[in-house]
């Protein structure tokens, strides 16, 4: 039966080529835009190098101090705060402190190379999963002794050393000479907490270590023993913050700082004013946007489907006269429509891979490597089916209510 | 004729419902995107109020906590920078240099006008020459202000209008809090430092008095270099300055590059939105075309009959175009009722003109679009021979 339906569907597609073209164009382009958006989202927030185990990693990026009269200030945390308050936490398996990235200049042969430098400890390399192309991360000993060693990314190696070997060579960044001990694959800039061009030991900034105060230039990265520990870590962190708040000299001061997953921290900064989680709002907004964006093509498709089905009213009449129920007819049209959307979906995937390639190639997003992975593909397919169902149900329902006699006469208004 | 057409469409409102909805949403999308485009274009065409070519921004981060030492080093850095033959002017500024990502605001009051929020730029006297600001009234501040009772302040026209309206601002006092008063010494025409696409907001400049404030460290130094000065001078300068400020992190960027970065932030979403919108509209146009074609071709018998009764083919042509325009009008009426709320309620604090222009443009575009889609099917209908049409029946 299904085979028969598909055969009919194929014949119908070939009959009105213009309508088929419009439908496929609409479906494939809509899907293309959605797949590109999904891919961007996955690239920014999904489990990818170097944050592969997203369900076990939490980030602390912000500390927000709110005094009375609504005065607030917020920014990355201080080393002091990390050392005294985050490091003693019991639940996490590993905790790393790393600075935000700073842009610095490096000059080679009358050329300027603007590099982003980040100061990290050893745990940073254990928690995150960088792809080393050459060499290794600096060791605990390097960090302890504040050795001038650096891990650089592929792009920097290419710019600085060209085709010559980089390992063991010196690189001068911001008038300071570092020895290269490792080369890693480029980290996209959307991964703010790990991104840099050059990573060097945090102990080189040891003058920061004793500056009191809660805000500074550091992030903390926390790894849980297992995904189930995440709520426990959050609870322990919240309890620690409460104690800290009570110790503040000014009783009115309120403090906000949370260990968040990457997506949570983004949502919190953007939508939750640094206090509320905001994840729910973010999802609602994204879903709303996707829905609005799909609305026009869907209405368009419904319109075309109605015209297309109207043409076939005599066929429906005959089938009804021979005893087909409304249900079978609805079923047939929906299957036909899903077939059509899947066809459009296939085209959409081809188009989106072309667009993603274009985006990667143009360098709009630094070190982007957008791609179609399984997660993106599955989302696309799901959207496709939803699309097919929505745009197929109404026309099919409308048609199935035709009376056999009227349908045989050639449709109704 | 028109009343007749309205009646025709109204009677078939159920079968035309989807087409009307489609036009309605299409209008909303166009209205939204056009509003955004017009808003940015409107801002872009206003002057920035300063010259950013050949201006570099040097960002300094200190290594030690000793304020006295840092201040002393900064003084030396400033002297050294000004002594380079390649440098024309240099001025320290607060962290919100033009095209940077940071902002500084404060609330000001003057007379009965209270609580005006304005961007505040703390700058040195040379700032005017570095950015080549043009003053429309009064003067820029300078050494003669060392002895004045009130701190001097230069404001832009937007701020003058908000605080003083039509009155002359020169010499007036502006209050920040109970103890601090500024005295207006000059007014600039425009100053939009955020980005070329930023709206014109109130802004003011306050004076950095380097000698009076020996503990503060200003991170940003704006430098106007002679045209044609390149990267070799930059390297030389950074090396020498690194020798003065031991362990400082120095970063040089050009305002031109920062401007491009800022512009990208506006342009890329706008281009992406434009492409998406273009695709949606094209999709709708194709769909409309297909559906109209199909619908009109189904009315062969009706057309045949009208022709047989003596209607000219031009009349048929006009009737179908008219029907489609009426259809579009229904969709647009719905859309306009929705869209006029934006200028009426001042949504997003955007000037009503932007919304009204976008609204009118969207209406015109939708009419053009629907007419274009109806042209071919209507022509097909008009050239039908009455005999063939009636024969088919």
mmCIF file with all atom_site columns, N, CA, C and O in Angstrom, chain B residues 36-83:
data_model
loop_
_atom_site.group_PDB
_atom_site.id
_atom_site.type_symbol
_atom_site.label_atom_id
_atom_site.label_alt_id
_atom_site.label_comp_id
_atom_site.label_asym_id
_atom_site.label_entity_id
_atom_site.label_seq_id
_atom_site.pdbx_PDB_ins_code
_atom_site.Cartn_x
_atom_site.Cartn_y
_atom_site.Cartn_z
_atom_site.occupancy
_atom_site.B_iso_or_equiv
_atom_site.pdbx_formal_charge
_atom_site.auth_seq_id
_atom_site.auth_comp_id
_atom_site.auth_asym_id
_atom_site.auth_atom_id
_atom_site.pdbx_PDB_model_num
ATOM 1   N N  . UNK B 1 36 ? 14.198 48.061 10.551 1.00 0.00 ? 36 UNK B N  1
ATOM 2   C CA . UNK B 1 36 ? 15.580 47.910 10.993 1.00 0.00 ? 36 UNK B CA 1
ATOM 3   C C  . UNK B 1 36 ? 16.540 48.578 10.009 1.00 0.00 ? 36 UNK B C  1
ATOM 4   O O  . UNK B 1 36 ? 17.442 49.324 10.393 1.00 0.00 ? 36 UNK B O  1
ATOM 5   N N  . UNK B 1 37 ? 16.283 48.338 8.708  1.00 0.00 ? 37 UNK B N  1
ATOM 6   C CA . UNK B 1 37 ? 17.168 48.901 7.689  1.00 0.00 ? 37 UNK B CA 1
ATOM 7   C C  . UNK B 1 37 ? 17.108 50.433 7.717  1.00 0.00 ? 37 UNK B C  1
ATOM 8   O O  . UNK B 1 37 ? 18.136 51.108 7.745  1.00 0.00 ? 37 UNK B O  1
ATOM 9   N N  . UNK B 1 38 ? 15.893 50.983 7.753  1.00 0.00 ? 38 UNK B N  1
ATOM 10  C CA . UNK B 1 38 ? 15.760 52.434 7.732  1.00 0.00 ? 38 UNK B CA 1
ATOM 11  C C  . UNK B 1 38 ? 16.379 53.064 8.976  1.00 0.00 ? 38 UNK B C  1
ATOM 12  O O  . UNK B 1 38 ? 16.996 54.122 8.908  1.00 0.00 ? 38 UNK B O  1
ATOM 13  N N  . UNK B 1 39 ? 16.204 52.387 10.116 1.00 0.00 ? 39 UNK B N  1
ATOM 14  C CA . UNK B 1 39 ? 16.781 52.897 11.354 1.00 0.00 ? 39 UNK B CA 1
ATOM 15  C C  . UNK B 1 39 ? 18.288 53.029 11.211 1.00 0.00 ? 39 UNK B C  1
ATOM 16  O O  . UNK B 1 39 ? 18.875 54.065 11.526 1.00 0.00 ? 39 UNK B O  1
ATOM 17  N N  . UNK B 1 40 ? 18.929 51.972 10.695 1.00 0.00 ? 40 UNK B N  1
ATOM 18  C CA . UNK B 1 40 ? 20.383 51.998 10.564 1.00 0.00 ? 40 UNK B CA 1
ATOM 19  C C  . UNK B 1 40 ? 20.841 52.978 9.502  1.00 0.00 ? 40 UNK B C  1
ATOM 20  O O  . UNK B 1 40 ? 21.837 53.677 9.686  1.00 0.00 ? 40 UNK B O  1
ATOM 21  N N  . UNK B 1 41 ? 20.107 53.023 8.386  1.00 0.00 ? 41 UNK B N  1
ATOM 22  C CA . UNK B 1 41 ? 20.501 53.947 7.312  1.00 0.00 ? 41 UNK B CA 1
ATOM 23  C C  . UNK B 1 41 ? 20.406 55.383 7.805  1.00 0.00 ? 41 UNK B C  1
ATOM 24  O O  . UNK B 1 41 ? 21.288 56.207 7.571  1.00 0.00 ? 41 UNK B O  1
ATOM 25  N N  . UNK B 1 42 ? 19.333 55.679 8.527  1.00 0.00 ? 42 UNK B N  1
ATOM 26  C CA . UNK B 1 42 ? 19.127 57.018 9.071  1.00 0.00 ? 42 UNK B CA 1
ATOM 27  C C  . UNK B 1 42 ? 20.281 57.435 9.975  1.00 0.00 ? 42 UNK B C  1
ATOM 28  O O  . UNK B 1 42 ? 20.793 58.545 9.888  1.00 0.00 ? 42 UNK B O  1
ATOM 29  N N  . UNK B 1 43 ? 20.715 56.496 10.823 1.00 0.00 ? 43 UNK B N  1
ATOM 30  C CA . UNK B 1 43 ? 21.839 56.808 11.700 1.00 0.00 ? 43 UNK B CA 1
ATOM 31  C C  . UNK B 1 43 ? 23.121 56.974 10.904 1.00 0.00 ? 43 UNK B C  1
ATOM 32  O O  . UNK B 1 43 ? 23.937 57.842 11.186 1.00 0.00 ? 43 UNK B O  1
ATOM 33  N N  . UNK B 1 44 ? 23.278 56.096 9.911  1.00 0.00 ? 44 UNK B N  1
ATOM 34  C CA . UNK B 1 44 ? 24.523 56.084 9.149  1.00 0.00 ? 44 UNK B CA 1
ATOM 35  C C  . UNK B 1 44 ? 24.742 57.409 8.424  1.00 0.00 ? 44 UNK B C  1
ATOM 36  O O  . UNK B 1 44 ? 25.870 57.864 8.294  1.00 0.00 ? 44 UNK B O  1
ATOM 37  N N  . UNK B 1 45 ? 23.666 58.030 7.959  1.00 0.00 ? 45 UNK B N  1
ATOM 38  C CA . UNK B 1 45 ? 23.808 59.245 7.169  1.00 0.00 ? 45 UNK B CA 1
ATOM 39  C C  . UNK B 1 45 ? 24.137 60.466 8.026  1.00 0.00 ? 45 UNK B C  1
ATOM 40  O O  . UNK B 1 45 ? 24.550 61.490 7.509  1.00 0.00 ? 45 UNK B O  1
ATOM 41  N N  . UNK B 1 46 ? 23.955 60.357 9.336  1.00 0.00 ? 46 UNK B N  1
ATOM 42  C CA . UNK B 1 46 ? 24.324 61.492 10.192 1.00 0.00 ? 46 UNK B CA 1
ATOM 43  C C  . UNK B 1 46 ? 25.830 61.530 10.367 1.00 0.00 ? 46 UNK B C  1
ATOM 44  O O  . UNK B 1 46 ? 26.483 60.490 10.391 1.00 0.00 ? 46 UNK B O  1
ATOM 45  N N  . UNK B 1 47 ? 26.390 62.721 10.511 1.00 0.00 ? 47 UNK B N  1
ATOM 46  C CA . UNK B 1 47 ? 27.852 62.780 10.692 1.00 0.00 ? 47 UNK B CA 1
ATOM 47  C C  . UNK B 1 47 ? 28.273 62.210 12.043 1.00 0.00 ? 47 UNK B C  1
ATOM 48  O O  . UNK B 1 47 ? 27.516 62.248 13.009 1.00 0.00 ? 47 UNK B O  1
ATOM 49  N N  . UNK B 1 48 ? 29.497 61.655 12.058 1.00 0.00 ? 48 UNK B N  1
ATOM 50  C CA . UNK B 1 48 ? 30.016 61.095 13.310 1.00 0.00 ? 48 UNK B CA 1
ATOM 51  C C  . UNK B 1 48 ? 30.439 62.201 14.260 1.00 0.00 ? 48 UNK B C  1
ATOM 52  O O  . UNK B 1 48 ? 30.386 62.049 15.470 1.00 0.00 ? 48 UNK B O  1
ATOM 53  N N  . UNK B 1 49 ? 30.924 63.293 13.693 1.00 0.00 ? 49 UNK B N  1
ATOM 54  C CA . UNK B 1 49 ? 31.365 64.400 14.534 1.00 0.00 ? 49 UNK B CA 1
ATOM 55  C C  . UNK B 1 49 ? 32.847 64.388 14.827 1.00 0.00 ? 49 UNK B C  1
ATOM 56  O O  . UNK B 1 49 ? 33.338 65.241 15.543 1.00 0.00 ? 49 UNK B O  1
ATOM 57  N N  . UNK B 1 50 ? 33.566 63.387 14.286 1.00 0.00 ? 50 UNK B N  1
ATOM 58  C CA . UNK B 1 50 ? 35.026 63.388 14.498 1.00 0.00 ? 50 UNK B CA 1
ATOM 59  C C  . UNK B 1 50 ? 35.696 62.644 13.356 1.00 0.00 ? 50 UNK B C  1
ATOM 60  O O  . UNK B 1 50 ? 35.049 61.954 12.580 1.00 0.00 ? 50 UNK B O  1
ATOM 61  N N  . UNK B 1 51 ? 37.022 62.860 13.248 1.00 0.00 ? 51 UNK B N  1
ATOM 62  C CA . UNK B 1 51 ? 37.808 62.205 12.201 1.00 0.00 ? 51 UNK B CA 1
ATOM 63  C C  . UNK B 1 51 ? 38.571 61.058 12.824 1.00 0.00 ? 51 UNK B C  1
ATOM 64  O O  . UNK B 1 51 ? 39.342 61.267 13.752 1.00 0.00 ? 51 UNK B O  1
ATOM 65  N N  . UNK B 1 52 ? 38.374 59.853 12.309 1.00 0.00 ? 52 UNK B N  1
ATOM 66  C CA . UNK B 1 52 ? 39.046 58.724 12.958 1.00 0.00 ? 52 UNK B CA 1
ATOM 67  C C  . UNK B 1 52 ? 40.240 58.206 12.166 1.00 0.00 ? 52 UNK B C  1
ATOM 68  O O  . UNK B 1 52 ? 40.946 57.331 12.622 1.00 0.00 ? 52 UNK B O  1
ATOM 69  N N  . UNK B 1 53 ? 40.465 58.732 10.947 1.00 0.00 ? 53 UNK B N  1
ATOM 70  C CA . UNK B 1 53 ? 41.610 58.238 10.180 1.00 0.00 ? 53 UNK B CA 1
ATOM 71  C C  . UNK B 1 53 ? 42.910 58.637 10.870 1.00 0.00 ? 53 UNK B C  1
ATOM 72  O O  . UNK B 1 53 ? 43.004 59.717 11.455 1.00 0.00 ? 53 UNK B O  1
ATOM 73  N N  . UNK B 1 54 ? 43.886 57.752 10.779 1.00 0.00 ? 54 UNK B N  1
ATOM 74  C CA . UNK B 1 54 ? 45.212 57.994 11.351 1.00 0.00 ? 54 UNK B CA 1
ATOM 75  C C  . UNK B 1 54 ? 45.195 58.177 12.862 1.00 0.00 ? 54 UNK B C  1
ATOM 76  O O  . UNK B 1 54 ? 46.092 58.805 13.412 1.00 0.00 ? 54 UNK B O  1
ATOM 77  N N  . UNK B 1 55 ? 44.167 57.673 13.502 1.00 0.00 ? 55 UNK B N  1
ATOM 78  C CA . UNK B 1 55 ? 44.172 57.722 14.963 1.00 0.00 ? 55 UNK B CA 1
ATOM 79  C C  . UNK B 1 55 ? 44.365 56.300 15.487 1.00 0.00 ? 55 UNK B C  1
ATOM 80  O O  . UNK B 1 55 ? 43.711 55.376 15.030 1.00 0.00 ? 55 UNK B O  1
ATOM 81  N N  . UNK B 1 56 ? 45.314 56.154 16.397 1.00 0.00 ? 56 UNK B N  1
ATOM 82  C CA . UNK B 1 56 ? 45.582 54.852 17.010 1.00 0.00 ? 56 UNK B CA 1
ATOM 83  C C  . UNK B 1 56 ? 45.136 54.889 18.459 1.00 0.00 ? 56 UNK B C  1
ATOM 84  O O  . UNK B 1 56 ? 45.119 55.942 19.090 1.00 0.00 ? 56 UNK B O  1
ATOM 85  N N  . UNK B 1 57 ? 44.816 53.710 18.945 1.00 0.00 ? 57 UNK B N  1
ATOM 86  C CA . UNK B 1 57 ? 44.447 53.609 20.356 1.00 0.00 ? 57 UNK B CA 1
ATOM 87  C C  . UNK B 1 57 ? 45.441 52.685 21.048 1.00 0.00 ? 57 UNK B C  1
ATOM 88  O O  . UNK B 1 57 ? 45.585 51.527 20.677 1.00 0.00 ? 57 UNK B O  1
ATOM 89  N N  . UNK B 1 58 ? 46.122 53.241 22.051 1.00 0.00 ? 58 UNK B N  1
ATOM 90  C CA . UNK B 1 58 ? 47.074 52.431 22.817 1.00 0.00 ? 58 UNK B CA 1
ATOM 91  C C  . UNK B 1 58 ? 46.422 52.079 24.153 1.00 0.00 ? 58 UNK B C  1
ATOM 92  O O  . UNK B 1 58 ? 46.031 52.966 24.912 1.00 0.00 ? 58 UNK B O  1
ATOM 93  N N  . UNK B 1 59 ? 46.276 50.785 24.410 1.00 0.00 ? 59 UNK B N  1
ATOM 94  C CA . UNK B 1 59 ? 45.700 50.347 25.679 1.00 0.00 ? 59 UNK B CA 1
ATOM 95  C C  . UNK B 1 59 ? 46.815 49.843 26.574 1.00 0.00 ? 59 UNK B C  1
ATOM 96  O O  . UNK B 1 59 ? 47.642 49.036 26.154 1.00 0.00 ? 59 UNK B O  1
ATOM 97  N N  . UNK B 1 60 ? 46.833 50.329 27.811 1.00 0.00 ? 60 UNK B N  1
ATOM 98  C CA . UNK B 1 60 ? 47.911 49.964 28.731 1.00 0.00 ? 60 UNK B CA 1
ATOM 99  C C  . UNK B 1 60 ? 47.327 49.243 29.933 1.00 0.00 ? 60 UNK B C  1
ATOM 100 O O  . UNK B 1 60 ? 46.329 49.689 30.494 1.00 0.00 ? 60 UNK B O  1
ATOM 101 N N  . UNK B 1 61 ? 47.951 48.123 30.299 1.00 0.00 ? 61 UNK B N  1
ATOM 102 C CA . UNK B 1 61 ? 47.566 47.465 31.534 1.00 0.00 ? 61 UNK B CA 1
ATOM 103 C C  . UNK B 1 61 ? 48.781 47.397 32.430 1.00 0.00 ? 61 UNK B C  1
ATOM 104 O O  . UNK B 1 61 ? 49.833 46.925 32.004 1.00 0.00 ? 61 UNK B O  1
ATOM 105 N N  . UNK B 1 62 ? 48.604 47.842 33.662 1.00 0.00 ? 62 UNK B N  1
ATOM 106 C CA . UNK B 1 62 ? 49.772 47.905 34.541 1.00 0.00 ? 62 UNK B CA 1
ATOM 107 C C  . UNK B 1 62 ? 50.047 46.561 35.178 1.00 0.00 ? 62 UNK B C  1
ATOM 108 O O  . UNK B 1 62 ? 49.199 45.680 35.193 1.00 0.00 ? 62 UNK B O  1
ATOM 109 N N  . UNK B 1 63 ? 51.243 46.420 35.691 1.00 0.00 ? 63 UNK B N  1
ATOM 110 C CA . UNK B 1 63 ? 51.609 45.165 36.328 1.00 0.00 ? 63 UNK B CA 1
ATOM 111 C C  . UNK B 1 63 ? 51.600 45.283 37.840 1.00 0.00 ? 63 UNK B C  1
ATOM 112 O O  . UNK B 1 63 ? 51.409 44.307 38.541 1.00 0.00 ? 63 UNK B O  1
ATOM 113 N N  . UNK B 1 64 ? 51.814 46.482 38.366 1.00 0.00 ? 64 UNK B N  1
ATOM 114 C CA . UNK B 1 64 ? 51.923 46.609 39.823 1.00 0.00 ? 64 UNK B CA 1
ATOM 115 C C  . UNK B 1 64 ? 50.755 47.399 40.393 1.00 0.00 ? 64 UNK B C  1
ATOM 116 O O  . UNK B 1 64 ? 49.988 48.007 39.664 1.00 0.00 ? 64 UNK B O  1
ATOM 117 N N  . UNK B 1 65 ? 50.664 47.377 41.694 1.00 0.00 ? 65 UNK B N  1
ATOM 118 C CA . UNK B 1 65 ? 49.576 48.065 42.369 1.00 0.00 ? 65 UNK B CA 1
ATOM 119 C C  . UNK B 1 65 ? 49.946 49.479 42.806 1.00 0.00 ? 65 UNK B C  1
ATOM 120 O O  . UNK B 1 65 ? 49.096 50.230 43.241 1.00 0.00 ? 65 UNK B O  1
ATOM 121 N N  . UNK B 1 66 ? 51.223 49.794 42.695 1.00 0.00 ? 66 UNK B N  1
ATOM 122 C CA . UNK B 1 66 ? 51.665 51.083 43.215 1.00 0.00 ? 66 UNK B CA 1
ATOM 123 C C  . UNK B 1 66 ? 51.149 52.215 42.335 1.00 0.00 ? 66 UNK B C  1
ATOM 124 O O  . UNK B 1 66 ? 51.622 52.416 41.223 1.00 0.00 ? 66 UNK B O  1
ATOM 125 N N  . UNK B 1 67 ? 50.164 52.949 42.855 1.00 0.00 ? 67 UNK B N  1
ATOM 126 C CA . UNK B 1 67 ? 49.529 53.998 42.070 1.00 0.00 ? 67 UNK B CA 1
ATOM 127 C C  . UNK B 1 67 ? 50.523 55.101 41.729 1.00 0.00 ? 67 UNK B C  1
ATOM 128 O O  . UNK B 1 67 ? 50.533 55.609 40.610 1.00 0.00 ? 67 UNK B O  1
ATOM 129 N N  . UNK B 1 68 ? 51.367 55.435 42.690 1.00 0.00 ? 68 UNK B N  1
ATOM 130 C CA . UNK B 1 68 ? 52.316 56.530 42.471 1.00 0.00 ? 68 UNK B CA 1
ATOM 131 C C  . UNK B 1 68 ? 53.275 56.192 41.347 1.00 0.00 ? 68 UNK B C  1
ATOM 132 O O  . UNK B 1 68 ? 53.534 57.004 40.455 1.00 0.00 ? 68 UNK B O  1
ATOM 133 N N  . UNK B 1 69 ? 53.778 54.944 41.378 1.00 0.00 ? 69 UNK B N  1
ATOM 134 C CA . UNK B 1 69 ? 54.725 54.522 40.355 1.00 0.00 ? 69 UNK B CA 1
ATOM 135 C C  . UNK B 1 69 ? 54.056 54.501 38.979 1.00 0.00 ? 69 UNK B C  1
ATOM 136 O O  . UNK B 1 69 ? 54.609 54.975 37.983 1.00 0.00 ? 69 UNK B O  1
ATOM 137 N N  . UNK B 1 70 ? 52.864 53.961 38.939 1.00 0.00 ? 70 UNK B N  1
ATOM 138 C CA . UNK B 1 70 ? 52.135 53.888 37.670 1.00 0.00 ? 70 UNK B CA 1
ATOM 139 C C  . UNK B 1 70 ? 51.891 55.275 37.097 1.00 0.00 ? 70 UNK B C  1
ATOM 140 O O  . UNK B 1 70 ? 52.052 55.504 35.905 1.00 0.00 ? 70 UNK B O  1
ATOM 141 N N  . UNK B 1 71 ? 51.505 56.195 37.989 1.00 0.00 ? 71 UNK B N  1
ATOM 142 C CA . UNK B 1 71 ? 51.216 57.543 37.548 1.00 0.00 ? 71 UNK B CA 1
ATOM 143 C C  . UNK B 1 71 ? 52.486 58.193 36.980 1.00 0.00 ? 71 UNK B C  1
ATOM 144 O O  . UNK B 1 71 ? 52.456 58.821 35.922 1.00 0.00 ? 71 UNK B O  1
ATOM 145 N N  . UNK B 1 72 ? 53.570 57.952 37.666 1.00 0.00 ? 72 UNK B N  1
ATOM 146 C CA . UNK B 1 72 ? 54.842 58.521 37.236 1.00 0.00 ? 72 UNK B CA 1
ATOM 147 C C  . UNK B 1 72 ? 55.239 57.951 35.873 1.00 0.00 ? 72 UNK B C  1
ATOM 148 O O  . UNK B 1 72 ? 55.627 58.686 34.960 1.00 0.00 ? 72 UNK B O  1
ATOM 149 N N  . UNK B 1 73 ? 55.105 56.624 35.724 1.00 0.00 ? 73 UNK B N  1
ATOM 150 C CA . UNK B 1 73 ? 55.418 55.987 34.446 1.00 0.00 ? 73 UNK B CA 1
ATOM 151 C C  . UNK B 1 73 ? 54.517 56.507 33.335 1.00 0.00 ? 73 UNK B C  1
ATOM 152 O O  . UNK B 1 73 ? 54.944 56.713 32.206 1.00 0.00 ? 73 UNK B O  1
ATOM 153 N N  . UNK B 1 74 ? 53.251 56.715 33.692 1.00 0.00 ? 74 UNK B N  1
ATOM 154 C CA . UNK B 1 74 ? 52.318 57.175 32.676 1.00 0.00 ? 74 UNK B CA 1
ATOM 155 C C  . UNK B 1 74 ? 52.713 58.557 32.159 1.00 0.00 ? 74 UNK B C  1
ATOM 156 O O  . UNK B 1 74 ? 52.651 58.820 30.965 1.00 0.00 ? 74 UNK B O  1
ATOM 157 N N  . UNK B 1 75 ? 53.158 59.388 33.077 1.00 0.00 ? 75 UNK B N  1
ATOM 158 C CA . UNK B 1 75 ? 53.586 60.723 32.684 1.00 0.00 ? 75 UNK B CA 1
ATOM 159 C C  . UNK B 1 75 ? 54.756 60.647 31.698 1.00 0.00 ? 75 UNK B C  1
ATOM 160 O O  . UNK B 1 75 ? 54.793 61.347 30.691 1.00 0.00 ? 75 UNK B O  1
ATOM 161 N N  . UNK B 1 76 ? 55.660 59.717 31.998 1.00 0.00 ? 76 UNK B N  1
ATOM 162 C CA . UNK B 1 76 ? 56.819 59.534 31.116 1.00 0.00 ? 76 UNK B CA 1
ATOM 163 C C  . UNK B 1 76 ? 56.385 59.005 29.758 1.00 0.00 ? 76 UNK B C  1
ATOM 164 O O  . UNK B 1 76 ? 56.880 59.446 28.716 1.00 0.00 ? 76 UNK B O  1
ATOM 165 N N  . UNK B 1 77 ? 55.467 58.044 29.772 1.00 0.00 ? 77 UNK B N  1
ATOM 166 C CA . UNK B 1 77 ? 54.972 57.470 28.521 1.00 0.00 ? 77 UNK B CA 1
ATOM 167 C C  . UNK B 1 77 ? 54.366 58.571 27.665 1.00 0.00 ? 77 UNK B C  1
ATOM 168 O O  . UNK B 1 77 ? 54.628 58.686 26.463 1.00 0.00 ? 77 UNK B O  1
ATOM 169 N N  . UNK B 1 78 ? 53.562 59.406 28.319 1.00 0.00 ? 78 UNK B N  1
ATOM 170 C CA . UNK B 1 78 ? 52.886 60.484 27.608 1.00 0.00 ? 78 UNK B CA 1
ATOM 171 C C  . UNK B 1 78 ? 53.892 61.427 26.954 1.00 0.00 ? 78 UNK B C  1
ATOM 172 O O  . UNK B 1 78 ? 53.777 61.796 25.785 1.00 0.00 ? 78 UNK B O  1
ATOM 173 N N  . UNK B 1 79 ? 54.912 61.780 27.724 1.00 0.00 ? 79 UNK B N  1
ATOM 174 C CA . UNK B 1 79 ? 55.949 62.672 27.203 1.00 0.00 ? 79 UNK B CA 1
ATOM 175 C C  . UNK B 1 79 ? 56.669 62.051 26.025 1.00 0.00 ? 79 UNK B C  1
ATOM 176 O O  . UNK B 1 79 ? 56.899 62.682 24.996 1.00 0.00 ? 79 UNK B O  1
ATOM 177 N N  . UNK B 1 80 ? 57.009 60.766 26.186 1.00 0.00 ? 80 UNK B N  1
ATOM 178 C CA . UNK B 1 80 ? 57.757 60.066 25.138 1.00 0.00 ? 80 UNK B CA 1
ATOM 179 C C  . UNK B 1 80 ? 56.925 59.996 23.843 1.00 0.00 ? 80 UNK B C  1
ATOM 180 O O  . UNK B 1 80 ? 57.425 60.276 22.764 1.00 0.00 ? 80 UNK B O  1
ATOM 181 N N  . UNK B 1 81 ? 55.639 59.648 23.999 1.00 0.00 ? 81 UNK B N  1
ATOM 182 C CA . UNK B 1 81 ? 54.773 59.519 22.823 1.00 0.00 ? 81 UNK B CA 1
ATOM 183 C C  . UNK B 1 81 ? 54.697 60.848 22.093 1.00 0.00 ? 81 UNK B C  1
ATOM 184 O O  . UNK B 1 81 ? 54.827 60.921 20.873 1.00 0.00 ? 81 UNK B O  1
ATOM 185 N N  . UNK B 1 82 ? 54.537 61.925 22.851 1.00 0.00 ? 82 UNK B N  1
ATOM 186 C CA . UNK B 1 82 ? 54.383 63.242 22.215 1.00 0.00 ? 82 UNK B CA 1
ATOM 187 C C  . UNK B 1 82 ? 55.672 63.690 21.549 1.00 0.00 ? 82 UNK B C  1
ATOM 188 O O  . UNK B 1 82 ? 55.657 64.538 20.654 1.00 0.00 ? 82 UNK B O  1
ATOM 189 N N  . UNK B 1 83 ? 56.805 63.105 21.982 1.00 0.00 ? 83 UNK B N  1
ATOM 190 C CA . UNK B 1 83 ? 58.074 63.569 21.423 1.00 0.00 ? 83 UNK B CA 1
ATOM 191 C C  . UNK B 1 83 ? 58.421 62.867 20.112 1.00 0.00 ? 83 UNK B C  1
ATOM 192 O O  . UNK B 1 83 ? 59.337 63.278 19.416 1.00 0.00 ? 83 UNK B O  1
#
